[in-house]
Short mmCIF file of C-alpha atoms in Angstrom, two decimals:
data_model
loop_
_atom_site.label_atom_id
_atom_site.label_comp_id
_atom_site.label_asym_id
_atom_site.label_seq_id
_atom_site.Cartn_x
_atom_site.Cartn_y
_atom_site.Cartn_z
CA UNK O 75 55.25 -87.51 -8.29
CA UNK O 76 57.40 -90.15 -6.73
CA UNK O 77 58.15 -90.29 -3.04
CA UNK O 78 61.82 -89.26 -3.81
CA UNK O 79 60.67 -86.19 -5.67
CA UNK O 80 58.21 -85.27 -3.02
CA UNK O 81 60.97 -85.44 -0.37
CA UNK O 82 63.27 -83.25 -2.52
CA UNK O 83 60.47 -80.69 -3.03
CA UNK O 84 59.57 -80.58 0.60
CA UNK O 85 63.22 -80.06 1.52
CA UNK O 86 63.60 -77.20 -0.85
CA UNK O 87 60.43 -75.57 0.45
CA UNK O 88 61.77 -75.84 3.97
CA UNK O 89 65.15 -74.35 3.05
CA UNK O 90 63.42 -71.40 1.29
CA UNK O 91 61.14 -70.90 4.33
CA UNK O 92 63.97 -71.02 6.77
CA UNK O 93 66.09 -68.58 4.68
CA UNK O 94 63.23 -66.17 4.52
CA UNK O 95 62.64 -66.39 8.32
CA UNK O 96 66.35 -66.08 8.95
CA UNK O 97 66.60 -62.94 6.74
CA UNK O 98 63.65 -61.37 8.46
CA UNK O 99 65.09 -62.26 11.87
CA UNK O 100 68.50 -60.90 11.01
CA UNK O 101 66.87 -57.61 9.71
CA UNK O 102 64.87 -57.31 12.98
CA UNK O 103 67.91 -57.85 15.21
CA UNK O 104 70.09 -55.49 13.03
CA UNK O 105 67.51 -52.80 13.39
CA UNK O 106 66.95 -53.43 17.09
CA UNK O 107 70.61 -53.16 18.04
CA UNK O 108 71.57 -50.58 15.36
CA UNK O 109 73.54 -52.91 13.22
CA UNK O 110 71.63 -52.22 10.08
CA UNK O 111 74.03 -50.51 7.61
CA UNK O 112 71.88 -50.69 4.39
CA UNK O 113 71.93 -46.94 3.91
CA UNK O 114 75.31 -46.11 5.39
CA UNK O 115 77.01 -44.18 2.66
CA UNK O 116 80.66 -43.10 2.81
CA UNK O 117 79.58 -39.49 2.50
CA UNK O 118 76.73 -37.63 4.35
CA UNK O 119 73.41 -37.31 2.57
CA UNK O 120 72.01 -33.77 2.13
CA UNK O 121 68.37 -33.23 1.36
CA UNK O 122 67.56 -30.17 -0.63
CA UNK O 123 63.88 -28.90 -0.98
CA UNK O 124 62.01 -27.41 -3.89
CA UNK O 125 59.83 -24.36 -4.43
CA UNK O 126 57.89 -23.34 -1.36
CA UNK O 127 60.00 -25.91 0.53
CA UNK O 128 61.38 -25.91 4.03
CA UNK O 129 63.44 -27.99 6.53
CA UNK O 130 60.53 -28.71 8.78
CA UNK O 131 57.43 -26.74 10.02
CA UNK O 132 55.94 -27.61 13.31
CA UNK O 133 57.88 -30.91 13.37
CA UNK O 134 56.78 -31.93 9.81
CA UNK O 135 59.62 -32.48 7.43
CA UNK O 136 59.45 -31.46 3.74
CA UNK O 137 61.02 -34.89 3.03
CA UNK O 138 58.53 -36.50 5.38
CA UNK O 139 60.34 -39.14 7.50
CA UNK O 140 63.07 -39.55 4.81
CA UNK O 141 65.95 -38.48 7.03
CA UNK O 142 64.68 -40.53 9.87
CA UNK O 143 64.45 -43.64 7.67
CA UNK O 144 67.85 -43.21 6.12
CA UNK O 145 69.51 -42.47 9.52
CA UNK O 146 67.99 -45.57 10.99
CA UNK O 147 70.12 -47.75 8.69
CA UNK O 148 73.35 -45.89 9.09
CA UNK O 149 73.30 -42.80 6.94
CA UNK O 150 74.46 -39.44 8.22
CA UNK O 151 71.67 -37.09 6.95
CA UNK O 152 71.37 -33.32 6.88
CA UNK O 153 68.57 -31.13 5.63
CA UNK O 154 69.21 -27.74 4.03
CA UNK O 155 67.03 -24.69 4.14
CA UNK O 156 67.31 -22.32 1.19
CA UNK O 157 64.95 -19.61 -0.11
CA UNK O 158 61.50 -21.14 -0.76
CA UNK O 159 61.33 -18.77 -3.81
CA UNK O 160 64.36 -17.55 -5.69
CA UNK O 161 66.70 -18.16 -8.62
CA UNK O 162 68.54 -21.45 -8.88
CA UNK O 163 71.84 -19.56 -8.55
CA UNK O 164 70.70 -17.79 -5.30
CA UNK O 165 69.44 -20.93 -3.80
CA UNK O 166 72.60 -22.82 -4.95
CA UNK O 167 74.89 -20.41 -3.21
CA UNK O 168 72.85 -20.66 -0.04
CA UNK O 169 73.08 -24.43 -0.19
CA UNK O 170 76.85 -24.29 -0.87
CA UNK O 171 77.48 -22.25 2.27
CA UNK O 172 75.54 -24.78 4.39
CA UNK O 173 77.36 -27.65 2.83
CA UNK O 174 80.64 -26.08 3.65
CA UNK O 175 79.53 -25.92 7.31
CA UNK O 176 78.43 -29.59 7.19
CA UNK O 177 81.81 -30.66 5.74
CA UNK O 178 83.68 -28.63 8.43
CA UNK O 179 81.54 -29.95 11.27
CA UNK O 180 81.34 -33.58 10.21
CA UNK O 181 84.88 -34.09 8.95
CA UNK O 182 83.49 -35.35 5.63
CA UNK O 183 85.19 -34.40 2.35
CA UNK O 184 82.12 -34.49 0.24
CA UNK O 185 78.38 -34.88 0.30
CA UNK O 186 75.60 -36.71 -1.59
CA UNK O 187 72.84 -34.26 -2.51
CA UNK O 188 69.30 -35.49 -2.96
CA UNK O 189 67.15 -32.60 -4.46
CA UNK O 190 63.47 -32.55 -5.08
CA UNK O 191 61.80 -30.40 -7.71
CA UNK O 192 63.62 -27.01 -7.77
CA UNK O 193 66.03 -28.72 -5.52
CA UNK O 194 67.25 -30.81 -8.46
CA UNK O 195 68.69 -27.82 -10.53
CA UNK O 196 69.83 -26.18 -7.27
CA UNK O 197 71.89 -29.27 -6.46
CA UNK O 198 73.23 -29.26 -10.01
CA UNK O 199 74.41 -25.75 -9.62
CA UNK O 200 76.34 -26.67 -6.44
CA UNK O 201 77.94 -29.67 -8.12
CA UNK O 202 78.90 -27.59 -11.25
CA UNK O 203 80.36 -24.68 -9.30
CA UNK O 204 81.77 -26.56 -6.30
CA UNK O 205 82.43 -30.05 -7.51
CA UNK O 206 85.07 -30.69 -4.94
CA UNK O 207 82.20 -30.73 -2.27
CA UNK O 208 79.83 -33.08 -4.13
CA UNK O 209 80.05 -36.75 -4.67
CA UNK O 210 76.75 -37.29 -6.19
CA UNK O 211 73.47 -35.50 -7.15
CA UNK O 212 70.17 -37.43 -7.06
CA UNK O 213 67.39 -35.52 -8.69
CA UNK O 214 63.88 -36.27 -7.71
CA UNK O 215 61.40 -35.05 -10.22
CA UNK O 216 63.86 -32.34 -10.86
CA UNK O 217 62.77 -29.46 -13.17
CA UNK O 218 65.62 -30.09 -15.49
CA UNK O 219 64.00 -29.08 -18.77
CA UNK O 220 61.37 -26.62 -17.34
CA UNK O 221 57.69 -27.11 -16.74
CA UNK O 222 54.60 -25.91 -18.64
CA UNK O 223 53.10 -24.97 -15.32
CA UNK O 224 55.66 -22.17 -14.98
CA UNK O 225 55.27 -21.22 -18.66
CA UNK O 226 51.51 -20.99 -18.20
CA UNK O 227 51.94 -18.81 -15.00
CA UNK O 228 54.20 -16.35 -16.86
CA UNK O 229 51.63 -16.03 -19.66
CA UNK O 230 48.48 -15.97 -17.72
CA UNK O 231 49.43 -14.32 -14.42
CA UNK O 232 52.86 -12.79 -14.21
CA UNK O 233 52.66 -10.74 -17.39
CA UNK O 234 49.07 -9.38 -16.45
CA UNK O 235 47.79 -6.71 -14.12
CA UNK O 236 47.33 -9.47 -11.46
CA UNK O 237 51.05 -10.27 -11.52
CA UNK O 238 52.29 -7.93 -8.88
CA UNK O 239 49.48 -8.82 -6.41
CA UNK O 240 50.12 -12.54 -6.84
CA UNK O 241 53.91 -11.97 -6.46
CA UNK O 242 53.34 -10.14 -3.14
CA UNK O 243 51.10 -12.84 -1.85
CA UNK O 244 53.40 -15.64 -2.91
CA UNK O 245 56.48 -13.98 -1.39
CA UNK O 246 54.66 -13.26 1.85
CA UNK O 247 53.65 -16.92 2.07
CA UNK O 248 57.22 -18.13 1.35
CA UNK O 249 58.56 -15.69 4.04
CA UNK O 250 56.03 -17.17 6.53
CA UNK O 251 57.07 -20.71 5.63
CA UNK O 252 60.81 -19.76 5.92
CA UNK O 253 60.23 -18.10 9.32
CA UNK O 254 58.27 -21.11 10.65
CA UNK O 255 61.01 -23.38 9.60
CA UNK O 256 63.71 -21.27 11.29
CA UNK O 257 65.07 -19.70 8.04
CA UNK O 258 64.11 -16.04 8.67
CA UNK O 259 65.96 -13.57 6.67
CA UNK O 260 66.18 -15.65 3.47
CA UNK O 261 65.30 -13.49 0.45
CA UNK O 262 62.25 -14.57 -1.56
CA UNK O 263 61.66 -13.75 -5.30
CA UNK O 264 58.69 -15.38 -6.94
CA UNK O 265 59.45 -14.10 -10.50
CA UNK O 266 63.10 -15.33 -10.33
CA UNK O 267 61.86 -18.69 -9.23
CA UNK O 268 59.21 -19.04 -11.92
CA UNK O 269 61.62 -17.85 -14.56
CA UNK O 270 64.23 -20.55 -13.70
CA UNK O 271 61.57 -23.19 -13.79
CA UNK O 272 60.16 -22.10 -17.10
CA UNK O 273 61.23 -23.79 -20.30
CA UNK O 274 63.32 -20.87 -21.44
CA UNK O 275 64.91 -20.29 -18.11
CA UNK O 276 65.73 -24.02 -17.68
CA UNK O 277 67.39 -24.17 -21.14
CA UNK O 278 69.48 -21.07 -20.37
CA UNK O 279 70.51 -22.76 -17.08
CA UNK O 280 71.45 -26.00 -18.82
CA UNK O 281 73.66 -24.08 -21.10
CA UNK O 282 75.73 -22.77 -18.30
CA UNK O 283 75.64 -25.89 -16.15
CA UNK O 284 75.36 -28.96 -18.47
CA UNK O 285 76.91 -31.66 -16.31
CA UNK O 286 74.75 -34.73 -16.19
CA UNK O 287 72.18 -33.46 -18.61
CA UNK O 288 71.04 -35.53 -21.63
CA UNK O 289 71.95 -34.08 -25.03
CA UNK O 290 68.31 -34.39 -26.08
CA UNK O 291 64.92 -34.17 -24.39
CA UNK O 292 63.89 -37.46 -22.75
CA UNK O 293 67.37 -38.96 -23.18
CA UNK O 294 69.89 -40.54 -20.84
CA UNK O 295 72.69 -38.29 -19.46
CA UNK O 296 76.09 -39.38 -18.43
CA UNK O 297 76.15 -41.08 -14.99
CA UNK O 298 79.61 -39.52 -14.28
CA UNK O 299 79.78 -35.88 -15.30
CA UNK O 300 82.84 -34.06 -16.71
CA UNK O 301 83.38 -32.70 -13.13
CA UNK O 302 83.55 -36.20 -11.66
CA UNK O 303 80.26 -36.02 -9.92
CA UNK O 304 77.74 -38.91 -10.24
CA UNK O 305 74.23 -38.04 -11.35
CA UNK O 306 70.95 -39.95 -10.90
CA UNK O 307 67.33 -39.19 -11.34
CA UNK O 308 63.87 -40.70 -10.79
CA UNK O 309 60.21 -39.39 -10.78
CA UNK O 310 56.63 -40.59 -10.97
CA UNK O 311 53.71 -40.29 -13.28
CA UNK O 312 50.89 -40.73 -10.72
CA UNK O 313 48.38 -37.90 -10.27
CA UNK O 314 45.39 -38.95 -8.19
CA UNK O 315 46.99 -41.50 -5.84
CA UNK O 316 45.15 -41.11 -2.54
CA UNK O 317 41.74 -39.59 -2.14
CA UNK O 318 42.62 -38.51 1.47
CA UNK O 319 45.56 -36.39 0.37
CA UNK O 320 44.51 -32.79 -0.38
CA UNK O 321 47.60 -32.24 -2.55
CA UNK O 322 46.13 -34.79 -5.01
CA UNK O 323 43.42 -32.26 -5.94
CA UNK O 324 45.92 -29.58 -6.61
CA UNK O 325 47.93 -31.80 -8.97
CA UNK O 326 44.72 -32.93 -10.71
CA UNK O 327 44.33 -29.32 -11.65
CA UNK O 328 47.94 -28.58 -12.75
CA UNK O 329 48.30 -31.81 -14.73
CA UNK O 330 46.06 -30.28 -17.36
CA UNK O 331 49.02 -28.17 -18.50
CA UNK O 332 50.75 -31.28 -19.76
CA UNK O 333 50.38 -33.36 -22.95
CA UNK O 334 52.83 -36.14 -21.84
CA UNK O 335 53.32 -38.29 -18.72
CA UNK O 336 53.95 -36.21 -15.59
CA UNK O 337 53.56 -36.10 -11.79
CA UNK O 338 51.32 -33.07 -11.91
CA UNK O 339 54.02 -30.43 -11.83
CA UNK O 340 56.94 -31.95 -13.73
CA UNK O 341 56.92 -34.02 -16.90
CA UNK O 342 58.66 -37.40 -16.57
CA UNK O 343 61.01 -36.59 -19.51
CA UNK O 344 61.95 -33.19 -17.89
CA UNK O 345 63.22 -34.94 -14.83
CA UNK O 346 65.84 -36.97 -16.68
CA UNK O 347 69.37 -36.35 -15.35
CA UNK O 348 72.47 -38.64 -15.49
CA UNK O 349 71.52 -42.25 -14.95
CA UNK O 350 67.68 -42.28 -15.13
CA UNK O 351 66.63 -44.95 -12.63
CA UNK O 352 62.87 -44.84 -13.21
CA UNK O 353 60.26 -42.31 -14.22
CA UNK O 354 56.96 -44.19 -13.88
CA UNK O 355 56.45 -44.63 -10.10
CA UNK O 356 52.81 -44.39 -9.08
CA UNK O 357 53.67 -41.16 -7.28
CA UNK O 358 52.61 -37.49 -7.82
CA UNK O 359 54.88 -34.57 -7.17
CA UNK O 360 54.01 -34.62 -3.41
CA UNK O 361 54.18 -38.39 -3.02
CA UNK O 362 57.85 -38.24 -4.16
CA UNK O 363 58.78 -36.61 -0.78
CA UNK O 364 56.25 -38.78 1.07
CA UNK O 365 53.65 -36.01 1.40
CA UNK O 366 51.21 -35.22 2.63
CA UNK O 367 52.14 -36.89 5.90
CA UNK O 368 52.72 -40.23 4.36
CA UNK O 369 49.40 -40.27 2.40
CA UNK O 370 50.81 -41.76 -0.81
CA UNK O 371 49.42 -44.28 -3.25
CA UNK O 372 47.63 -47.24 -1.84
CA UNK O 373 49.03 -49.48 -4.54
CA UNK O 374 52.61 -48.59 -5.37
CA UNK O 375 56.12 -48.39 -4.18
CA UNK O 376 56.57 -46.70 -0.75
CA UNK O 377 58.59 -43.47 -1.34
CA UNK O 378 60.71 -44.27 1.74
CA UNK O 379 61.78 -47.49 -0.04
CA UNK O 380 62.94 -45.58 -3.01
CA UNK O 381 65.17 -43.39 -0.84
CA UNK O 382 66.56 -46.34 0.92
CA UNK O 383 67.37 -48.05 -2.28
CA UNK O 384 69.13 -45.04 -3.61
CA UNK O 385 71.19 -44.68 -0.48
CA UNK O 386 72.18 -48.29 -0.75
CA UNK O 387 73.06 -47.66 -4.42
CA UNK O 388 75.36 -44.77 -3.39
CA UNK O 389 76.94 -46.92 -0.69
CA UNK O 390 77.62 -49.68 -3.13
CA UNK O 391 79.15 -47.21 -5.48
CA UNK O 392 81.60 -46.14 -2.67
CA UNK O 393 79.89 -42.82 -2.24
#
């Protein structure tokens, strides 16, 4: 290499290094003084939990640290609390009433809903019935085509002599979760929840509320539905991602119900809705909401990064 080329190479390396340092410094000062607007969407972001979900219990969020992370970079974030166990329609009506309150209190005209698991179809219901309130729906491992775990439960538990006992225990647990999260009085119905998460129940729901759904299993849906709402989805296919996370051992067991890539509770293809962003994150069903307590995959994308990227995507789309 000639001296001239060496000087050019050295200069380029210096420019690259300085650019990187400058970018990191800018990010540091933006965050320090509250100037970071990476996640500052036009409309508020609303987080909507899944089955056995909650707002927060003893200071632990269902979407662990997600609201905090998005708010830090400019987003206005609200967390809903609906029945931990109930039909999609019942949960959807509960969510709609809370969104009406958010719009009235914040002065916003619409919201961006991010729903996890059963929160995905619940968000779809709100967008279908009340499209004037919803700018976008982002479905995180949404049970959009059903799950064999629900099918297996109906066959092996619900329709047996043990069904009433398990129903009573499940609903008592859901009531306790709801009470601990400040949502006392919300009705709980395990059978209705399981039905709507089953394959048959999901297909019946899709026939009534088809916006954003692919026309065939594992396909791509329309990013902008006929109701004018934008739809996005993502999910993971990790199962055993962190030996320290007790939830990993649960999904190890439930993953045996599948014969296709899944996150332990929902198949990757079942999660497809609207614009499918990605379905192969090294995340299981609990990692997707940064649980438990941030104990996610040692080698993989940080779930908080995924939420930040989606908020930025919404921002750039004018949402």
